[in-house]
Rosetta silent file (secondary structure, phi, psi, omega in degrees, C-alpha in Angstrom):
SEQUENCE: XXXXXXXXXXXXXXXXXXXXXXXXXXXXXXXXXXXXXXXXXXXXXXXXXXXXXXXXXXXXXXXXXXXXXXXXXXXXXXXXXXXXXXXXXXXXXXXXXXXXXXXXXXXXXXXXXXXXXXXXXXXXXXXXXXXXXXXXXXXXXXXXXXXXXXXXXXXXXXXXXXXXXXXXXXXXXXXXXXXXXXXXXXXXXXXXXXXXXXXXXXXXXXXXXXXXXXXXXXXXXXXXXXXXXXXXXXXXXXXXXXXXXXXX
SCORE:     score description
SCORE:     0.000 S_00000001
   1 L     0.000  -32.763  157.384   24.637 -148.364  176.603 S_00000001
   2 L   -42.733  -61.169  175.167   26.873 -145.652  177.604 S_00000001
   3 H   -38.119  -66.182 -169.803   29.886 -147.770  175.494 S_00000001
   4 H   -82.710    4.229  170.757   27.941 -148.026  172.392 S_00000001
   5 H   -94.963  -22.574  178.557   26.630 -144.147  172.446 S_00000001
   6 H   -66.157  -74.066  178.962   30.597 -143.719  172.808 S_00000001
   7 H   -40.350  -42.995 -173.545   31.305 -145.697  169.921 S_00000001
   8 H   -95.694  -10.991  158.555   28.922 -143.956  167.729 S_00000001
   9 H   -61.888  -60.026  162.769   30.031 -140.582  169.160 S_00000001
  10 H   -42.465  -66.087 -163.509   33.536 -141.577  168.025 S_00000001
  11 H   -56.604  -32.900 -173.064   32.753 -142.799  164.701 S_00000001
  12 H   -66.706  -51.965 -171.782   30.358 -139.381  163.943 S_00000001
  13 H   -82.047   -7.851  154.316   33.210 -137.198  164.972 S_00000001
  14 H   -80.593  -35.216  164.045   36.022 -139.239  163.336 S_00000001
  15 H   -71.526  -17.170 -178.465   34.225 -139.285  160.323 S_00000001
  16 H   -98.542  -17.434  145.293   33.464 -135.638  160.584 S_00000001
  17 H   -58.225  -32.004 -147.887   37.324 -135.028  160.795 S_00000001
  18 H   -87.419  -54.165  167.366   38.239 -137.114  157.874 S_00000001
  19 H   -42.710  -59.199 -177.067   35.590 -134.847  155.913 S_00000001
  20 H   -60.115  -46.296 -117.557   37.075 -131.711  157.253 S_00000001
  21 H  -101.018  -55.729  176.974   40.640 -132.946  156.931 S_00000001
  22 H   -66.720  -35.719  174.994   39.653 -133.706  152.846 S_00000001
  23 H   -94.795   -4.071  169.822   38.163 -130.477  152.410 S_00000001
  24 H   -76.009  -37.972  177.035   40.970 -128.436  153.851 S_00000001
  25 H   -73.901  -29.291  168.853   43.534 -130.445  151.219 S_00000001
  26 H   -59.387  -28.531 -153.420   40.932 -129.788  148.486 S_00000001
  27 H   -89.322  -43.828  174.217   40.971 -126.093  149.341 S_00000001
  28 H   -68.444  -26.172  155.339   44.868 -126.207  149.244 S_00000001
  29 H   -57.817  -39.059 -176.317   45.042 -127.801  146.148 S_00000001
  30 H   -80.709  -17.129  166.673   42.752 -125.549  144.414 S_00000001
  31 L   -74.931   -4.902  174.409   45.378 -122.565  145.388 S_00000001
  32 L   -90.866  128.108  149.606   48.079 -124.225  143.458 S_00000001
  33 L    -4.284  114.395  176.130   48.828 -122.633  140.173 S_00000001
  34 E   -97.245  141.994  165.640   47.180 -124.772  136.955 S_00000001
  35 E  -149.159  168.347 -161.634   48.899 -124.921  133.940 S_00000001
  36 L  -103.924  -46.918 -171.063   48.088 -127.069  130.613 S_00000001
  37 L   -60.430 -176.760 -179.881   52.073 -127.596  129.496 S_00000001
  38 L   -54.357  110.909  176.742   54.781 -129.581  131.381 S_00000001
  39 H   -70.656    2.585 -172.993   54.637 -128.138  134.835 S_00000001
  40 H   -92.563  -16.887  167.860   58.143 -128.584  135.599 S_00000001
  41 H   -71.821   -5.025 -173.828   59.347 -125.396  133.587 S_00000001
  42 H   -98.315   -7.909 -166.089   57.253 -123.531  136.201 S_00000001
  43 L   -97.147   81.921 -167.183   59.115 -124.610  138.960 S_00000001
  44 L   -82.222  -58.118 -159.384   62.085 -122.120  140.433 S_00000001
  45 L  -103.471  133.762  157.320   62.409 -122.369  144.152 S_00000001
  46 L   -54.272  122.158  153.752   62.580 -125.435  146.308 S_00000001
  47 L   122.152    6.847  171.883   59.122 -126.258  147.873 S_00000001
  48 L   -82.689  138.127 -172.747   57.416 -124.518  144.851 S_00000001
  49 E  -123.709  152.414 -175.198   54.336 -126.341  143.569 S_00000001
  50 E  -145.571  140.682  175.545   52.066 -126.425  140.255 S_00000001
  51 E   -94.169  141.933  164.867   49.099 -128.483  138.979 S_00000001
  52 E  -106.628  116.623 -177.976   49.527 -130.049  135.423 S_00000001
  53 L   -44.131  153.718  169.593   46.313 -130.068  134.245 S_00000001
  54 L    58.772    1.398 -166.474   44.965 -133.873  133.735 S_00000001
  55 L  -124.566  -61.846 -174.730   47.971 -134.952  135.317 S_00000001
  56 E   167.758 -168.294  172.136   49.054 -133.839  138.640 S_00000001
  57 E  -105.114  166.435 -152.610   50.711 -131.811  141.076 S_00000001
  58 E  -134.175  115.129  178.888   54.439 -130.981  140.822 S_00000001
  59 E  -138.553  129.707  173.406   56.609 -129.846  143.846 S_00000001
  60 E   -82.164  119.717 -164.829   60.319 -129.167  143.687 S_00000001
  61 E   -93.243  -35.175  178.559   62.246 -130.876  146.170 S_00000001
  62 E  -163.026  146.146  171.367   66.042 -129.939  144.981 S_00000001
  63 E  -130.562  157.181 -172.013   67.606 -128.153  142.156 S_00000001
  64 E  -147.172  116.763  175.289   71.230 -128.139  141.095 S_00000001
  65 E   -70.922  105.740  169.274   72.242 -125.298  138.690 S_00000001
  66 E  -109.998  -40.163 -169.428   74.827 -126.702  136.158 S_00000001
  67 E    11.199   58.844  170.205   74.953 -124.746  132.705 S_00000001
  68 E  -111.533  148.538 -174.549   78.064 -126.379  131.607 S_00000001
  69 E  -108.923  152.803  165.433   78.563 -127.564  127.847 S_00000001
  70 E  -150.744  135.949 -164.522   80.377 -130.630  127.156 S_00000001
  71 E  -108.965  114.457 -174.938   81.732 -131.742  123.894 S_00000001
  72 E  -100.027   64.555 -172.373   81.617 -134.860  121.444 S_00000001
  73 L   -44.942  157.972  -27.764   82.666 -132.876  118.398 S_00000001
  74 L   -62.062   13.236 -162.727   80.942 -131.984  116.271 S_00000001
  75 E  -111.010  120.929 -177.175   78.024 -132.277  118.870 S_00000001
  76 E  -109.108  147.087 -177.747   77.783 -129.902  122.089 S_00000001
  77 E  -130.955  105.126 -178.530   75.667 -130.812  124.902 S_00000001
  78 E  -108.099  103.510  174.244   74.625 -127.946  127.379 S_00000001
  79 E   -76.971  144.298 -178.865   73.179 -129.252  130.752 S_00000001
  80 E   -83.076  -70.277  173.405   70.999 -126.399  132.271 S_00000001
  81 E  -133.207  166.227  164.012   70.049 -127.922  135.520 S_00000001
  82 E  -133.758  148.096  175.724   69.057 -131.397  137.363 S_00000001
  83 E  -153.348  150.130 -170.302   66.337 -131.555  139.775 S_00000001
  84 E  -109.087  123.119 -176.529   64.404 -133.678  141.724 S_00000001
  85 E  -117.123  151.591 -174.124   60.653 -133.235  141.784 S_00000001
  86 E  -108.245  133.844  179.997   57.567 -135.114  143.743 S_00000001
  87 E  -115.713  132.760 -175.634   54.646 -136.032  141.675 S_00000001
  88 E  -145.791 -173.075 -177.771   51.350 -136.372  143.844 S_00000001
  89 L    40.959   43.483  162.155   47.261 -135.940  143.314 S_00000001
  90 L   -87.584  148.251 -171.964   47.847 -137.933  140.154 S_00000001
  91 L   -78.369  154.603 -172.669   45.099 -138.999  138.183 S_00000001
  92 L   -45.596  -27.429 -171.061   44.326 -142.802  137.441 S_00000001
  93 L   -86.480  -31.265 -169.062   45.285 -142.609  133.852 S_00000001
  94 L   -98.070  -11.313  166.889   48.672 -140.866  134.519 S_00000001
  95 L   -90.191   -5.447  170.617   49.563 -143.633  137.180 S_00000001
  96 L  -107.189    6.020  168.269   48.920 -146.402  134.711 S_00000001
  97 L  -102.533  -26.395  161.224   50.847 -144.713  132.260 S_00000001
  98 L   -52.478  -37.108 -154.493   53.694 -143.994  134.635 S_00000001
  99 H   -81.802   -9.328 -172.554   53.740 -147.577  135.792 S_00000001
 100 H   -83.880   -8.673  178.478   54.756 -148.757  131.824 S_00000001
 101 H  -101.739   24.642  176.889   58.410 -146.850  132.716 S_00000001
 102 L   -97.696  162.308 -177.893   58.758 -148.777  135.774 S_00000001
 103 L    73.506 -150.522  153.796   60.646 -152.330  135.840 S_00000001
 104 L   -49.370  131.916 -172.687   62.082 -154.024  132.604 S_00000001
 105 L   -96.562  169.137  166.536   61.890 -152.293  129.391 S_00000001
 106 H   -43.646  -57.988  153.609   61.163 -154.996  126.626 S_00000001
 107 H    -2.479  -97.390 -174.614   64.792 -154.100  125.850 S_00000001
 108 H   -61.117  -18.718  170.684   66.098 -155.156  129.063 S_00000001
 109 H   -76.923  -18.645 -178.210   64.108 -158.379  129.456 S_00000001
 110 H   -85.903  -26.491 -165.379   65.358 -159.573  126.285 S_00000001
 111 H  -102.961   17.555  168.007   68.830 -159.151  126.993 S_00000001
 112 H  -118.495  -25.865 -167.449   68.163 -161.273  130.446 S_00000001
 113 H  -124.625   -1.971  173.815   65.768 -164.197  129.070 S_00000001
 114 L   -62.437  -26.431 -166.610   67.177 -164.596  125.523 S_00000001
 115 L   -78.569  -45.219  168.835   69.415 -167.099  126.398 S_00000001
 116 L   -50.472  -18.971  168.902   66.526 -169.129  128.409 S_00000001
 117 L    79.188   20.895  177.718   65.045 -169.705  124.760 S_00000001
 118 L   -77.366  152.234 -175.093   61.731 -167.983  125.798 S_00000001
 119 L   -77.206  163.035 -160.376   59.611 -166.649  122.813 S_00000001
 120 H   -91.900  -19.525  143.786   59.255 -163.041  122.530 S_00000001
 121 H   -28.718  -58.806  170.524   55.494 -163.273  124.017 S_00000001
 122 H   -48.890  -56.258 -165.479   57.247 -164.833  127.007 S_00000001
 123 H   -61.761  -48.381 -179.426   59.856 -162.237  127.232 S_00000001
 124 H   -59.844  -28.584 -164.991   57.256 -159.249  126.921 S_00000001
 125 H   -83.940  -14.021 -174.313   55.192 -161.010  129.735 S_00000001
 126 H   -78.993  -51.285  136.410   58.411 -161.088  131.875 S_00000001
 127 H    -2.911  -58.041 -172.932   58.537 -157.206  131.154 S_00000001
 128 H   -60.884  -56.539 -136.462   54.746 -156.851  132.149 S_00000001
 129 H   -73.917  -18.600  175.411   55.272 -158.946  135.346 S_00000001
 130 L   -66.745  -14.959  176.697   58.159 -156.413  136.224 S_00000001
 131 L   -68.199  169.145  172.564   56.222 -153.321  136.416 S_00000001
 132 L  -149.829  146.959  173.561   55.003 -151.904  139.771 S_00000001
 133 L   -81.736  149.122 -168.887   52.341 -149.625  140.661 S_00000001
 134 L   -67.137  117.241  178.544   52.303 -145.876  141.149 S_00000001
 135 L   -96.193 -152.562 -163.802   50.940 -144.992  144.465 S_00000001
 136 L   -48.068  -43.369 -174.693   49.497 -141.535  145.862 S_00000001
 137 L  -140.576  165.695 -177.034   52.953 -139.775  145.095 S_00000001
 138 E  -129.446  149.852  170.505   56.212 -140.532  142.919 S_00000001
 139 E  -129.768  136.103 -170.205   59.361 -138.855  142.859 S_00000001
 140 E  -125.502  167.753  177.122   61.301 -138.327  139.609 S_00000001
 141 E  -107.412  125.740  171.186   64.839 -136.821  138.318 S_00000001
 142 E  -109.481  141.060  169.810   64.567 -134.172  135.605 S_00000001
 143 E  -141.140  133.483  176.831   67.444 -132.907  133.446 S_00000001
 144 E  -105.793  149.300 -147.447   67.086 -130.000  131.125 S_00000001
 145 E  -175.442  172.486  158.762   69.560 -129.572  128.340 S_00000001
 146 E  -147.873 -176.204  167.377   70.186 -128.776  124.925 S_00000001
 147 E  -151.327  140.476  166.953   72.151 -129.764  122.103 S_00000001
 148 E  -101.907  127.070  167.004   74.083 -128.429  118.909 S_00000001
 149 E   -97.999  114.771  168.547   75.344 -129.873  115.774 S_00000001
 150 L   -99.050    2.067  168.226   78.379 -127.333  114.940 S_00000001
 151 L   -78.028  170.937  176.528   79.592 -129.462  111.861 S_00000001
 152 L   -91.574   22.074  166.070   78.698 -128.772  108.426 S_00000001
 153 L  -132.799  161.245  173.647   76.825 -132.005  107.819 S_00000001
 154 L   -66.683  113.907 -178.653   73.768 -133.866  108.799 S_00000001
 155 E  -117.605  152.303  172.391   74.347 -135.989  111.595 S_00000001
 156 E   -88.372  116.166 -164.254   72.838 -139.296  113.610 S_00000001
 157 L  -153.116  142.273  160.102   73.036 -138.288  117.650 S_00000001
 158 L  -133.585   85.579  163.790   71.176 -138.926  120.908 S_00000001
 159 L    14.052  -66.575  176.589   72.661 -137.249  123.808 S_00000001
 160 L  -128.239  126.710  152.031   72.284 -139.280  126.577 S_00000001
 161 L   -66.653  -49.969 -179.900   71.743 -142.876  126.145 S_00000001
 162 E  -142.437  143.288 -179.940   72.517 -143.699  129.654 S_00000001
 163 E  -138.441  145.642 -146.692   72.479 -141.961  132.629 S_00000001
 164 E  -144.318  141.386  163.978   73.779 -142.571  136.780 S_00000001
 165 E  -131.056  147.547  174.633   72.921 -140.371  139.866 S_00000001
 166 L    91.127  -29.423 -157.656   74.403 -140.953  142.709 S_00000001
 167 L    62.507   18.427  148.497   76.916 -143.299  141.067 S_00000001
 168 L  -106.565  -38.495 -170.455   74.423 -146.020  141.464 S_00000001
 169 E   -68.433   88.695  172.090   70.906 -145.110  140.316 S_00000001
 170 E  -103.710  145.022  154.345   71.386 -145.942  136.239 S_00000001
 171 E  -113.900  134.573  162.653   68.930 -145.398  133.528 S_00000001
 172 L   -98.232  111.495 -172.308   68.851 -146.164  130.158 S_00000001
 173 H   -71.190   -3.071  167.037   66.929 -143.188  128.836 S_00000001
 174 H   -70.357  -18.752 -166.653   65.020 -144.021  125.694 S_00000001
 175 H  -110.296   -4.133 -176.474   63.072 -146.632  127.534 S_00000001
 176 H  -137.784   13.058  174.186   62.600 -144.832  130.929 S_00000001
 177 L   -91.224  127.926  168.836   62.442 -141.315  130.132 S_00000001
 178 L   -89.197    1.136  168.998   58.780 -140.041  130.413 S_00000001
 179 L   -95.202  107.249 -168.354   59.153 -136.775  129.293 S_00000001
 180 L   -97.085  102.581 -161.279   58.993 -136.463  125.520 S_00000001
 181 L  -163.504  131.510  171.498   60.430 -133.256  124.342 S_00000001
 182 E    57.381 -119.371  176.128   63.128 -131.928  121.699 S_00000001
 183 L   -53.545  -20.206 -167.847   65.861 -134.057  121.863 S_00000001
 184 L  -111.025  -14.841 -151.548   64.518 -137.240  123.310 S_00000001
 185 L   -84.095    4.339  175.834   60.811 -137.544  121.873 S_00000001
 186 L   -75.408  -18.210  166.721   62.321 -139.144  118.478 S_00000001
 187 L   149.628  169.512  170.239   62.196 -142.772  119.220 S_00000001
 188 L   -90.843  -11.032 -178.407   64.073 -145.228  121.178 S_00000001
 189 L  -101.454  142.142  165.736   65.857 -146.952  118.196 S_00000001
 190 H   -26.929  -79.218 -165.595   68.564 -145.237  116.217 S_00000001
 191 H   -65.566   14.489  175.616   67.001 -145.608  113.080 S_00000001
 192 H  -117.322  -21.545 -175.289   63.866 -144.013  114.340 S_00000001
 193 L   -75.581  159.511 -177.786   65.625 -140.643  115.594 S_00000001
 194 L   -95.310  112.842 -176.490   65.222 -137.679  113.311 S_00000001
 195 L   -36.019  128.669  161.005   68.922 -136.487  112.148 S_00000001
 196 E   -55.488  123.026  171.910   70.732 -133.222  113.454 S_00000001
 197 L   -94.731  169.327 -174.895   71.032 -130.954  110.724 S_00000001
 198 L   -58.895  141.785 -158.678   74.091 -128.800  110.332 S_00000001
 199 L    40.318   33.653 -163.742   73.839 -125.820  113.160 S_00000001
 200 L  -100.442  138.348  177.275   70.554 -127.156  114.192 S_00000001
 201 E  -114.357  131.556  165.545   70.308 -126.478  118.331 S_00000001
 202 E  -131.667  133.972 -168.473   67.769 -128.770  119.940 S_00000001
 203 E   -80.039  150.639  154.768   66.151 -128.422  123.569 S_00000001
 204 E  -145.211  164.107 -179.933   65.385 -131.700  125.503 S_00000001
 205 E  -126.269  113.034  173.756   63.644 -132.426  128.930 S_00000001
 206 E  -122.173  122.534  166.694   64.195 -135.862  130.185 S_00000001
 207 E   -73.459  121.933  171.421   62.030 -137.546  133.353 S_00000001
 208 E  -123.026   95.244 -178.835   63.112 -140.571  135.131 S_00000001
 209 E   -37.129  127.210  168.558   61.239 -142.293  137.894 S_00000001
 210 E   -98.624  126.306  179.321   62.714 -143.090  140.973 S_00000001
 211 L   -41.414  133.796  164.127   61.779 -146.646  142.593 S_00000001
 212 L   -47.202  -33.181  172.009   60.069 -146.817  145.555 S_00000001
 213 L   -81.139  -21.423 -167.850   62.364 -149.117  147.046 S_00000001
 214 L   -87.708  146.071  174.725   65.123 -146.829  145.968 S_00000001
 215 L  -102.293  105.498 -161.972   66.632 -144.433  148.884 S_00000001
 216 L  -118.838   95.674  172.660   67.856 -141.110  147.209 S_00000001
 217 L  -118.330   90.279  178.567   69.033 -138.556  149.561 S_00000001
 218 L    75.182  141.909 -161.580   69.621 -135.797  147.737 S_00000001
 219 L   -79.486  126.740 -162.581   71.379 -135.246  144.298 S_00000001
 220 L  -113.773  -51.972 -169.088   75.247 -135.957  144.926 S_00000001
 221 L  -149.252  168.395 -169.110   76.406 -136.719  141.683 S_00000001
 222 E  -168.950  103.214  178.177   75.649 -137.305  138.117 S_00000001
 223 E  -114.478  149.188  174.468   77.377 -138.738  134.682 S_00000001
 224 E  -128.521  155.069 -177.230   76.123 -139.578  131.339 S_00000001
 225 E  -107.254  138.862  156.884   77.136 -141.825  128.170 S_00000001
 226 L   -87.469  170.305  167.180   76.319 -140.568  124.877 S_00000001
 227 L   -69.903  176.495  156.347   75.304 -142.398  122.007 S_00000001
 228 L   -88.584  152.270 -165.763   77.752 -142.525  118.727 S_00000001
 229 E   -94.204  122.047  161.183   77.730 -139.832  116.264 S_00000001
 230 E  -132.987 -177.893 -154.259   76.967 -140.922  112.762 S_00000001
 231 E   -97.929  141.415 -159.425   76.900 -139.419  109.519 S_00000001
 232 L  -102.425   49.139  163.833   72.992 -138.873  108.705 S_00000001
 233 L  -135.611  -43.246 -174.417   73.307 -140.013  105.020 S_00000001
 234 L  -106.508   -0.981  170.906   75.573 -142.908  105.108 S_00000001
 235 L    61.498   -3.138  173.818   75.061 -143.995  108.704 S_00000001
 236 L   -56.038  142.430  170.204   78.725 -144.536  108.913 S_00000001
 237 E   -66.902  114.267 -176.469   80.440 -144.129  112.207 S_00000001
 238 E   -92.640  -55.494  166.675   81.945 -140.389  112.816 S_00000001
 239 E  -135.266  152.317 -179.707   82.841 -140.722  116.457 S_00000001
 240 L   -73.650  147.542  179.709   82.283 -143.295  119.391 S_00000001
 241 L   -81.194  159.757 -162.040   80.188 -142.315  121.821 S_00000001
 242 L  -130.205  155.400  154.788   81.917 -141.215  125.523 S_00000001
 243 E   -91.908  154.385  174.698   81.060 -140.727  129.004 S_00000001
 244 E  -123.208  163.201  156.397   81.078 -137.317  131.059 S_00000001
 245 E  -115.029  116.215 -178.687   81.024 -136.658  134.685 S_00000001
 246 E   -93.621  136.261  171.435   79.251 -133.633  135.956 S_00000001
 247 L  -105.870  113.726  165.355   79.958 -131.990  139.255 S_00000001
 248 L   -48.763    0.000    0.000   77.148 -130.974  141.427 S_00000001
């Protein structure tokens, strides 16, 4: 009887402690500033937190100020900063949306499986099977930058086709970027991207999820490869894409 009473007491107080912890966590969450727009723009110092409405809580883990320009004439790319951000307290809808940016994109799956004579439907299924569930929190890498067309002609261009962090973590930006703004929301295919007008400057923000199995111990190096520059009217090649190394 004594043992039974002890178990009841343990369960009662254990449950009470869990409730108290949950209330404390909710109280802390309620003190975090909430914003309607993309929350990353409100993070300035490591440790800063902001709640993005209907998405989740963003915490700045690391930031590297770059403020450096890279020219593939007549296009100029200026990288403002590169940051590592933790995303937590995610809604179920956001978890499902972010899941679509994990695993293989359809293009990546096609490049792997087309030689096996798989149908488009089967390749699409391979892509779907490669996706992974998003847990309670996820880390992502953010790049903020701008692109300017310094030339006199309308040009077709996409600033960052591929990016690599720490020499081994590589992303195809058009298919893996979940933040669509400025330079990046114009589509994953060249034909779907809006051309740059002469003298036009466009800002962009890129968000790339870090796989839960990846171990990224700080931002140590960064490089990117651009798209080709093509004439906006004839679509003829103007300049081949190139790669740049960025010192962090």
